[in-house]
Short mmCIF file of C-alpha atoms in Angstrom, two decimals:
data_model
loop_
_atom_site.label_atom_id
_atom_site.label_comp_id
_atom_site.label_asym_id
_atom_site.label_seq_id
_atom_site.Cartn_x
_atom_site.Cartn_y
_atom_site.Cartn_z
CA UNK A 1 13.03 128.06 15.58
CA UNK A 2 15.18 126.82 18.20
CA UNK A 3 16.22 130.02 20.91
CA UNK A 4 18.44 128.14 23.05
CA UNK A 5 21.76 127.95 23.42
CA UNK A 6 25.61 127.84 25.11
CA UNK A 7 27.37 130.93 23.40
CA UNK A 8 30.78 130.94 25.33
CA UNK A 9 32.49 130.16 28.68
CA UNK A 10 35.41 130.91 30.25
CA UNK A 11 37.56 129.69 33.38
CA UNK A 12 40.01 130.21 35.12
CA UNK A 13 42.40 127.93 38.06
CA UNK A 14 40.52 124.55 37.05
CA UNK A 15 43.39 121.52 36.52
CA UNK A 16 46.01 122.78 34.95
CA UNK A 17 44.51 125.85 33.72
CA UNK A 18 45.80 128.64 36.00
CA UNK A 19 45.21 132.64 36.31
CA UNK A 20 44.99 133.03 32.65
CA UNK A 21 42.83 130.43 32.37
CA UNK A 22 40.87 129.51 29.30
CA UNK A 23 37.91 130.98 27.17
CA UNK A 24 35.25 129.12 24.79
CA UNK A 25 33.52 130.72 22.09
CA UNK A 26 30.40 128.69 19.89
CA UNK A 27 29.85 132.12 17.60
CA UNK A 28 31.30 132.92 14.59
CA UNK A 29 31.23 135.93 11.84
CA UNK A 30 29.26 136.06 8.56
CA UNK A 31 32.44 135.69 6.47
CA UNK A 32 33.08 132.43 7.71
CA UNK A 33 32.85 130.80 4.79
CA UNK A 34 31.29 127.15 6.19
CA UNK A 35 27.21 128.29 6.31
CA UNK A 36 25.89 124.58 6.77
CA UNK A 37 28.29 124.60 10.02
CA UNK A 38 26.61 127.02 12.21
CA UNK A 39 22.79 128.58 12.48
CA UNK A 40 21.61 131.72 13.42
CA UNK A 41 20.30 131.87 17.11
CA UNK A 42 18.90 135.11 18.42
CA UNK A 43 21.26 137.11 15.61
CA UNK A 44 24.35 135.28 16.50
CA UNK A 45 26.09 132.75 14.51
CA UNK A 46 26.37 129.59 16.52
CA UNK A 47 28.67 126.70 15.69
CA UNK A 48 26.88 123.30 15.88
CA UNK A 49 30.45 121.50 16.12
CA UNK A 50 33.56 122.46 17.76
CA UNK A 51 36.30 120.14 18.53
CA UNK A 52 39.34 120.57 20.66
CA UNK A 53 42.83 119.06 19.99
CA UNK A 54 46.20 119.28 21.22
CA UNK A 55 48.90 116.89 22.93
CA UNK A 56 48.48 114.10 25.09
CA UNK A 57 47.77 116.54 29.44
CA UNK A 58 47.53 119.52 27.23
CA UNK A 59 44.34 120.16 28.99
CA UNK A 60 41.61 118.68 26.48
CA UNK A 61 39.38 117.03 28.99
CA UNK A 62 39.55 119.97 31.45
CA UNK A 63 38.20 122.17 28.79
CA UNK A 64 35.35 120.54 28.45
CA UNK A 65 34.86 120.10 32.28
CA UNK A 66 32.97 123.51 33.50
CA UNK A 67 29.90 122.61 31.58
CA UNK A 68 29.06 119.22 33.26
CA UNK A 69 30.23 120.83 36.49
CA UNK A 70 27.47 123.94 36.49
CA UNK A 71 25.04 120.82 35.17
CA UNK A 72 25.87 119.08 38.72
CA UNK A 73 25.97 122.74 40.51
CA UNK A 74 22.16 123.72 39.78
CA UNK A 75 20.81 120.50 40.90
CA UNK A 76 23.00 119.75 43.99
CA UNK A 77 21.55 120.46 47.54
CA UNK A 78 23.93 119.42 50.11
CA UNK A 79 23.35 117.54 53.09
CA UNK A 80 25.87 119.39 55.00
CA UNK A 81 28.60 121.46 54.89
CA UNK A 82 31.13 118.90 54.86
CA UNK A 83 30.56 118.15 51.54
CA UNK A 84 32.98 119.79 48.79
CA UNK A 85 31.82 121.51 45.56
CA UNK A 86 33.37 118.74 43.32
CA UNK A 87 35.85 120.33 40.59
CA UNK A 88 39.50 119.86 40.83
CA UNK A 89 41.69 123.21 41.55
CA UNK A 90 44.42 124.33 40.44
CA UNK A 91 47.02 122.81 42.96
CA UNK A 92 49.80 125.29 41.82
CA UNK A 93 48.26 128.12 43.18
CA UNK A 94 45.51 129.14 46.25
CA UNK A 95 43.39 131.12 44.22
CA UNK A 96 39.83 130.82 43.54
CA UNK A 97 38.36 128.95 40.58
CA UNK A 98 36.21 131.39 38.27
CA UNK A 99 33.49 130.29 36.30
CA UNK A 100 31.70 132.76 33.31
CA UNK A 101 28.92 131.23 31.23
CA UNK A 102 27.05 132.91 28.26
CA UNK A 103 23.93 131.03 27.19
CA UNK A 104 20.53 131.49 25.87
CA UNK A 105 16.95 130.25 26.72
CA UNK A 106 13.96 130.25 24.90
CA UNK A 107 15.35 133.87 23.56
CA UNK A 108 17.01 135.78 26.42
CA UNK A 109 20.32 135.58 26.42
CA UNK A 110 21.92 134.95 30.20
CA UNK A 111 25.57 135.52 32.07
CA UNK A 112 26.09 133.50 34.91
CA UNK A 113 29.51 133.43 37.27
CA UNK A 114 30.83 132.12 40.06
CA UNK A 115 34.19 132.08 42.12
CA UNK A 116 34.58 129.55 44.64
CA UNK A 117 37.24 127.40 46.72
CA UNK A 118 36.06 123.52 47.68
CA UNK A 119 34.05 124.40 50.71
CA UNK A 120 32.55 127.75 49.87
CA UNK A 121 31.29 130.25 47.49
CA UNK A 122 32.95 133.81 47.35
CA UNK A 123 30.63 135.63 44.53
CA UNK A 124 27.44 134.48 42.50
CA UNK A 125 25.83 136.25 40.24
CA UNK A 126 23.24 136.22 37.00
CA UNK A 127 22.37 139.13 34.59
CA UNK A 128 20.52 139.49 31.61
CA UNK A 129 20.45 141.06 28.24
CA UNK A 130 17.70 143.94 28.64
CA UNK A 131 15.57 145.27 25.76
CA UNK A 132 18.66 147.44 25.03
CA UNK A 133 21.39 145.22 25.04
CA UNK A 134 22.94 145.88 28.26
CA UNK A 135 23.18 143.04 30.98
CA UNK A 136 21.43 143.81 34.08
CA UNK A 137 21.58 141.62 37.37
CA UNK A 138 19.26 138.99 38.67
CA UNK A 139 20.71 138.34 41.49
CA UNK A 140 23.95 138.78 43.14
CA UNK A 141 25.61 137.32 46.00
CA UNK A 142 28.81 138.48 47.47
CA UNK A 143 30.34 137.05 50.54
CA UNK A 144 30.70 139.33 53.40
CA UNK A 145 34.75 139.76 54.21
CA UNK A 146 34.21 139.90 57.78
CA UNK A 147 32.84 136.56 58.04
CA UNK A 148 34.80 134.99 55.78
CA UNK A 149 38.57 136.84 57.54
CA UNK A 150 36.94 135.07 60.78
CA UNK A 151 36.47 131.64 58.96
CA UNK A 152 40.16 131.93 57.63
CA UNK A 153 41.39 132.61 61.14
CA UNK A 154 39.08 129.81 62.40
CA UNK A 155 40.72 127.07 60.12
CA UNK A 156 43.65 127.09 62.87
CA UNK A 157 41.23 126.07 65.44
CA UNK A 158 41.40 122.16 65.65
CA UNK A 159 38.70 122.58 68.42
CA UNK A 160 36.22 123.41 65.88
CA UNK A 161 34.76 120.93 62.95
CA UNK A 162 34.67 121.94 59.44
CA UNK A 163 31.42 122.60 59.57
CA UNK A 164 31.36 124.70 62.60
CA UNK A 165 34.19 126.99 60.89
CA UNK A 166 32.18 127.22 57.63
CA UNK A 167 29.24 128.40 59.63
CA UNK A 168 30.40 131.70 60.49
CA UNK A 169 30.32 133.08 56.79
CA UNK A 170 27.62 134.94 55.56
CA UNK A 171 26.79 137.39 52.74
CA UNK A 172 25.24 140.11 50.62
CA UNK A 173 22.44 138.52 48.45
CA UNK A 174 20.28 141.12 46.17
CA UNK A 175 17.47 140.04 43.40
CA UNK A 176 14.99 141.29 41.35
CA UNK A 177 12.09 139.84 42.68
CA UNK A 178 9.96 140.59 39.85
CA UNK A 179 12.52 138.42 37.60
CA UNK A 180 13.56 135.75 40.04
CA UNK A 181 11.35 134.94 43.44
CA UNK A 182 13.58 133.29 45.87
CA UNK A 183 13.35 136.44 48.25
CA UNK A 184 16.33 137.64 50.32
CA UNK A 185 15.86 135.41 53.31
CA UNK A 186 16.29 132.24 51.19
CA UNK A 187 18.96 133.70 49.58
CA UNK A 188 21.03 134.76 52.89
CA UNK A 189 20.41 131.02 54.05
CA UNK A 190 21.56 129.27 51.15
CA UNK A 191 24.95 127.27 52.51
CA UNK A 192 27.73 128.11 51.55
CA UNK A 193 28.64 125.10 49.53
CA UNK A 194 25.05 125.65 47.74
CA UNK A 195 24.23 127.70 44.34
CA UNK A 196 21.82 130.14 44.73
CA UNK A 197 20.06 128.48 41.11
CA UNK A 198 19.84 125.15 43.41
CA UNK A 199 18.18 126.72 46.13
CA UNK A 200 15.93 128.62 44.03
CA UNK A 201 14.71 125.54 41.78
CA UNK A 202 14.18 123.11 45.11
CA UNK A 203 11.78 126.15 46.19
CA UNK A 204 10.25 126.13 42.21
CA UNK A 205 11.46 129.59 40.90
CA UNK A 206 10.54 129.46 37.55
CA UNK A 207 13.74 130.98 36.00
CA UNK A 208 16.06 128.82 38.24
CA UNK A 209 14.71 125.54 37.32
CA UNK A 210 14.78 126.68 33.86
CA UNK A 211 18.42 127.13 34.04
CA UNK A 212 18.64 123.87 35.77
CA UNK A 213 16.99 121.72 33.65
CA UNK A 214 18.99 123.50 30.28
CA UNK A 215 21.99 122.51 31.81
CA UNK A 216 20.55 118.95 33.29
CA UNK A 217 19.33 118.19 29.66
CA UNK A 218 22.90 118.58 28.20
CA UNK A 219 24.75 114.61 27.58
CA UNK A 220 28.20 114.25 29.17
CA UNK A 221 30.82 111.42 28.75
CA UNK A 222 32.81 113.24 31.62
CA UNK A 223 32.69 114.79 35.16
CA UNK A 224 33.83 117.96 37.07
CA UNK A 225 36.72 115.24 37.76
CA UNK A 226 37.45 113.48 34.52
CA UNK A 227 36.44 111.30 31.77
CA UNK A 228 33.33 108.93 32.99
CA UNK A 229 34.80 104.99 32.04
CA UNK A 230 32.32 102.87 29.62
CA UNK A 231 30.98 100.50 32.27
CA UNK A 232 28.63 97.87 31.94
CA UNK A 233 25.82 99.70 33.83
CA UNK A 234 26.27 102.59 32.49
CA UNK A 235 25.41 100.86 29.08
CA UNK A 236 22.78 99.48 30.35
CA UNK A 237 21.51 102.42 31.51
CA UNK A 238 21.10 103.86 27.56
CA UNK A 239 19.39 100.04 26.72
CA UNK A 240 16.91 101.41 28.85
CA UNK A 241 16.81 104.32 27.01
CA UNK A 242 16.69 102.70 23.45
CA UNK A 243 14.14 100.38 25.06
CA UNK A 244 11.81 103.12 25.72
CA UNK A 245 12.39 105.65 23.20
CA UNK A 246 11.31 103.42 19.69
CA UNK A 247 12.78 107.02 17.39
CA UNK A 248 16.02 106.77 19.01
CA UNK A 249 16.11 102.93 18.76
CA UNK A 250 15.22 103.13 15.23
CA UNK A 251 18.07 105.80 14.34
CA UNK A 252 20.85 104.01 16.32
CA UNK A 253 19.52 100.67 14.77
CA UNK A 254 19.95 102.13 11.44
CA UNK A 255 23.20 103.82 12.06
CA UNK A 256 25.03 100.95 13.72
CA UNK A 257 24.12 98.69 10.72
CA UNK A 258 25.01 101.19 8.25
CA UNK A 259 28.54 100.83 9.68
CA UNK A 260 30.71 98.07 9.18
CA UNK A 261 30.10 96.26 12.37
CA UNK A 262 29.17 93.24 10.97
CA UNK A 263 25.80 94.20 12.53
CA UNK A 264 22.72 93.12 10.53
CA UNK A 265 20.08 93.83 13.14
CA UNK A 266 20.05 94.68 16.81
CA UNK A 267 17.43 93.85 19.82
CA UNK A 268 16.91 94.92 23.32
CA UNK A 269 14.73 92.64 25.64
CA UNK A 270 13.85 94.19 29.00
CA UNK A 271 13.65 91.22 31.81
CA UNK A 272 12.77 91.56 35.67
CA UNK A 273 14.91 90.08 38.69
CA UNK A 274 15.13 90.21 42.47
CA UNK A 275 18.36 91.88 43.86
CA UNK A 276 20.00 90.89 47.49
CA UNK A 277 16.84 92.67 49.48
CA UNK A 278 14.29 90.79 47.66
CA UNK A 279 13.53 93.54 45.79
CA UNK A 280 12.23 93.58 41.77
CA UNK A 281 14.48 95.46 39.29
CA UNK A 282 14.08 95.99 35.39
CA UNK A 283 17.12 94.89 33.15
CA UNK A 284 17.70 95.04 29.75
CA UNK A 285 19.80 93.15 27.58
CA UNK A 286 21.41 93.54 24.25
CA UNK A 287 21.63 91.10 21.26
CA UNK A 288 23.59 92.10 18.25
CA UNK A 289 22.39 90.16 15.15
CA UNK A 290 25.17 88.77 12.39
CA UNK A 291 25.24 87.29 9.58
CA UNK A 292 27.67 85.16 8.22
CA UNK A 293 26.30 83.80 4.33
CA UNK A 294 23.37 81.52 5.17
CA UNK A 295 23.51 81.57 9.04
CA UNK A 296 22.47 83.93 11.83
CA UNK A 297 23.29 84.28 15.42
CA UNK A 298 23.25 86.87 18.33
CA UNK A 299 25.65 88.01 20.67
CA UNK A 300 24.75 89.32 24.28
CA UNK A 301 26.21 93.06 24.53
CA UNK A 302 29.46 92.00 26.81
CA UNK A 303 30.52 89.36 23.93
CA UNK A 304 30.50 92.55 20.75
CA UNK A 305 33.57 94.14 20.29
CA UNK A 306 34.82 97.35 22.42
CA UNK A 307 34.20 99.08 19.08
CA UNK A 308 30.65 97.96 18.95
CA UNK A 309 30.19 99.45 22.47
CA UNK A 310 31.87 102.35 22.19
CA UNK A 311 29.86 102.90 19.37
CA UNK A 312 26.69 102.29 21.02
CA UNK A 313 27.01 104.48 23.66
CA UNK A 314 28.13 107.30 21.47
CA UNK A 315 24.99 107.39 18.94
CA UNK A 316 22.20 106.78 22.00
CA UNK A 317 24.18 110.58 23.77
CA UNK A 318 24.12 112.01 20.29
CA UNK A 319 20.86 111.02 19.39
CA UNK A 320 18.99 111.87 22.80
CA UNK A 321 20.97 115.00 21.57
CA UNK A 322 19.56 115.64 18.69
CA UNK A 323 16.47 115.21 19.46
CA UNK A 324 16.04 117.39 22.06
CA UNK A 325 18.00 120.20 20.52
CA UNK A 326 20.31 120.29 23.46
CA UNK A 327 24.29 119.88 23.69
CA UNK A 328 26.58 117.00 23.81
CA UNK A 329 30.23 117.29 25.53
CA UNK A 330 32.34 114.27 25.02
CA UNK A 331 35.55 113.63 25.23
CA UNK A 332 37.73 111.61 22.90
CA UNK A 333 34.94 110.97 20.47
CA UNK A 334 36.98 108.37 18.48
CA UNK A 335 37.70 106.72 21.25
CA UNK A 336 37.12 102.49 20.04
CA UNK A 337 36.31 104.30 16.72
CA UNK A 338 37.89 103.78 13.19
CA UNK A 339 38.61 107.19 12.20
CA UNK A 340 36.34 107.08 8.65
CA UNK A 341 33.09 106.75 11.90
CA UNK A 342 33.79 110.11 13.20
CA UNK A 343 33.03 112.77 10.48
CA UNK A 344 29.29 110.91 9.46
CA UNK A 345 28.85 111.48 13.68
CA UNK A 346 29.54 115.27 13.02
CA UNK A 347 28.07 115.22 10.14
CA UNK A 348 24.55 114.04 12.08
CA UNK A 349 24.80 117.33 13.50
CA UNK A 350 25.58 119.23 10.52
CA UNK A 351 22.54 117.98 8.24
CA UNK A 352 19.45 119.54 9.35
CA UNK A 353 17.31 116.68 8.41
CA UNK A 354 18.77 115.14 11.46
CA UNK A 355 19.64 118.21 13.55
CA UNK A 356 16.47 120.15 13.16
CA UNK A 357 17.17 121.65 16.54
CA UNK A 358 20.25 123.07 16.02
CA UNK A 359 21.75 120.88 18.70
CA UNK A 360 25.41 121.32 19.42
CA UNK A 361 28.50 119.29 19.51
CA UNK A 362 31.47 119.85 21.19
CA UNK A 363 34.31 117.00 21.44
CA UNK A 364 37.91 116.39 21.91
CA UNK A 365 40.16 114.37 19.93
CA UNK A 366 43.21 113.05 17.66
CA UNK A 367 42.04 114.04 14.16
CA UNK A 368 43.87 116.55 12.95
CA UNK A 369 42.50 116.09 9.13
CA UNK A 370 39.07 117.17 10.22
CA UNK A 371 40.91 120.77 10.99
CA UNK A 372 40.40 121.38 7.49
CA UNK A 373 36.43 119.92 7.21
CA UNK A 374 35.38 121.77 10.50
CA UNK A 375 37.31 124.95 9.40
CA UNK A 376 39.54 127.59 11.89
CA UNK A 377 36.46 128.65 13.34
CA UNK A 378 35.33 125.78 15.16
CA UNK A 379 38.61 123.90 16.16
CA UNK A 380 40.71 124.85 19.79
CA UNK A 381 44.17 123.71 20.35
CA UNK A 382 45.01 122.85 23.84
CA UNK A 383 49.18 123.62 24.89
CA UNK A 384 51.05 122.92 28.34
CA UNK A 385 53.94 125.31 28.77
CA UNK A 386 55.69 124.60 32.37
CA UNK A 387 53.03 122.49 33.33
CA UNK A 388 50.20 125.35 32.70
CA UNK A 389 47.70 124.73 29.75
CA UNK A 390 46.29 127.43 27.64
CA UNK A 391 43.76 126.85 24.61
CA UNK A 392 43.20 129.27 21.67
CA UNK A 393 41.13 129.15 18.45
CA UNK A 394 42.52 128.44 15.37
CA UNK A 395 41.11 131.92 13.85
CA UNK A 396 42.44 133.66 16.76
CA UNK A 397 45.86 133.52 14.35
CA UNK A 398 46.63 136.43 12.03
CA UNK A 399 44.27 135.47 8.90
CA UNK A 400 47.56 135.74 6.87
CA UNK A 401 49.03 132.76 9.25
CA UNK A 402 45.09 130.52 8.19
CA UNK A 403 43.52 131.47 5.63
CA UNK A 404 40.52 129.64 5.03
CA UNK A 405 41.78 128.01 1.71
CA UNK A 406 44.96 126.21 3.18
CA UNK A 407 45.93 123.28 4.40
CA UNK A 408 45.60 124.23 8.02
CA UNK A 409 45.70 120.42 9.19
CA UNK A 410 49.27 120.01 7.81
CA UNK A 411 50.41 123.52 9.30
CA UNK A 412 48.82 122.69 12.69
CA UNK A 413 51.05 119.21 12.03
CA UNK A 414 54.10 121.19 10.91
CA UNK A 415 53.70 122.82 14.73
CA UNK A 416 52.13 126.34 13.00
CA UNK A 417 49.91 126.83 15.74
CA UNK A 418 51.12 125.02 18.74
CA UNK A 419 49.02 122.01 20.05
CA UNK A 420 51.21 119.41 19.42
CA UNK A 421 53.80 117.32 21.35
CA UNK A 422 57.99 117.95 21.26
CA UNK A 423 59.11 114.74 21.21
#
């Protein structure tokens, strides 16, 4: 039985999300009426798909953005304090970014948040569900407002590098040693561009390399800053993968032929060369086999189609997925898809022959007609009003304004709920 799991998040002064900011739920209720879209995970109904629409800057991609961040946050040491913790703010306003994550592992369920500005950490803190339901902390760490008033006044002070004016702040840092070993001298030392979960898993704390490597394990087509292009080497990158993983191979193998690629086969050769430096390196290249009536040829991976790619890269991040019962975030899922490709992708994660796991999707995208398939429950609309996004869940509407048995894809068309562009 899998016990792991992202439950909810919320955010607030990330891109164009401001004070209000945004929350997202993966639970649902027992009336929801779709049972083969969400399994039970510690006694809460988790969604295994959720995908977020809404108008062209309504704030899709940012939505999906704190996730990948906290994956980069628990593994990132800094070299110095020069370096910025890399997620964009909210340029309207000077307040801090606020980060609340809900999540499960291997049974216990976990809150972590953060608030922070580019160069330093304000609050950090982790709790956990006791025996009786109640959260209690893990650690905390607050920032001392002394130090950081005389870093504020400091920033005047051209005298003075960045670094020297950042090293004047200090905190507050409590644990429960029992629970989490760092000890309070590590934990006063961390930087301030550093997360205590970072420190604690370079020093091997058990619970904070846990949470690392749940987040780590998690497959991203995006960034803290944005939507990650489809480069060659990045593609390359999952040939490796396929090369070296014969289950995944197998299933993407499959699945790309089963589409209408005009794929019959596929192969993956891994070759050796010398870069600049004289140095060996392992490559891998594609072939795509076709048939056309009695003849057969191959095409290297940079001659198949951008659909073909796309494609490609998609299945290997679900499957690697899938497999390891983890998460996928991607944004624009269809993108270099033909629409009839994307429900049998969601629909990997909905069978549990192929999700055994309980892995979970979450994706944006421009299909409003699987609002219906997915169901209120598992579908957020994104909406800019004077240039300030705000997301909401389709249930979150009166049940009189969608109920389960209408056509909630044509209402959310009609402009019922918001989510879609005035032109």
């Amino acid at each position: 039985m899998k016990v792991s799991a992202i439950l909810s998040y919320k955010f607030k002064n990330i891109g164009s999300f401001g004070h209000e900011g945004a929350e997202v739920c993966f639970t649902t209720s027992t009336r929801d009426p779709k049972k083969e879209l969400f399994r039970e995970i510690c006694g809460k109904n988790v969604n295994l798909v959720t995908a977020v629409m809404g108008a062209n800057a309504s704030g899709k991609t940012t939505l999906l953005k704190p996730i990948p961040f906290l994956s980069w946050f628990f593994s990132t040491i800094h070299s110095s304090l020069n370096e910025d913790i890399l997620i964009q703010a909210n340029k309207a306003n000077l307040e801090a970014i606020e980060i609340e994550v809900v999540f499960i592992i291997d049974g216990i369920t976990y809150k972590y948040n953060v608030r922070h500005f580019e160069d330093c950490i304000l609050s950090e803190n982790l709790y956990h569900k006791n025996e009786n339901n109640i959260y209690t902390y893990i650690f905390k760490r607050n920032i001392d407002p002394d130090s950081f008033g005389e870093h504020i006044e400091l920033l005047n002070d051209e005298s003075l590098s960045r670094e020297e004016q950042l090293k004047v702040i200090k905190y507050d840092y409590t644990e429960k040693h029992s629970i989490f070993q760092l000890g309070k001298k590590e934990g006063l030392r961390t930087p301030c561009n550093t997360s205590i979960i970072a420190s604690a898993r370079r020093l091997g704390v058990e619970l904070a390399t846990k949470i690392a490597v749940f987040f780590a394990t998690g497959n991203f087509n995006i960034t803290a800053w944005g939507r990650l292009p489809t480069a060659y080497d990045d593609l390359e990158e999952k040939l490796g993968i396929l090369y070296k993983n014969k289950e995944i191979f197998n299933n993407v193998r499959k699945t790309l032929c089963q589409w209408d690629l005009g794929l019959s086969d596929i192969e993956i050769e891994e070759f050796k060369s010398k870069n600049d430096k004289g140095v060996e390196e392992v490559h891998y290249n594609f072939f795509g086999v076709h048939k056309n009536k009695d003849n057969e040829f191959s095409l290297p991976l940079y001659m198949e189609s951008a659909g073909t790619q796309g494609a490609l890269s998609r299945l290997v991040d679900i499957f690697m997925t899938l497999r390891s019962g983890t998460y996928a975030f991607i944004d624009e899922l269809g993108d270099d898809l033909h629409p009839n490709m994307i429900k049998p992708l969601i629909d990997l994660f909905i069978d549990k022959s192929t999700n055994p796991h309980g892995a979970q999707l979450v994706f944006s995208c421009h299909k409003p007609e699987l609002i219906n398939y997915l169901g209120k429950q598992r579908v957020y609309l994104c909406s800019k009003i004077d240039n300030e996004s705000e997301c909401y869940r389709i249930d979150d509407f009166p049940a009189s304004d969608a109920r389960s048995d209408e056509n909630l894809a044509a209402k959310y068309l009609a402009g019922a709920f918001g989510g879609v562009p005035e032109l």
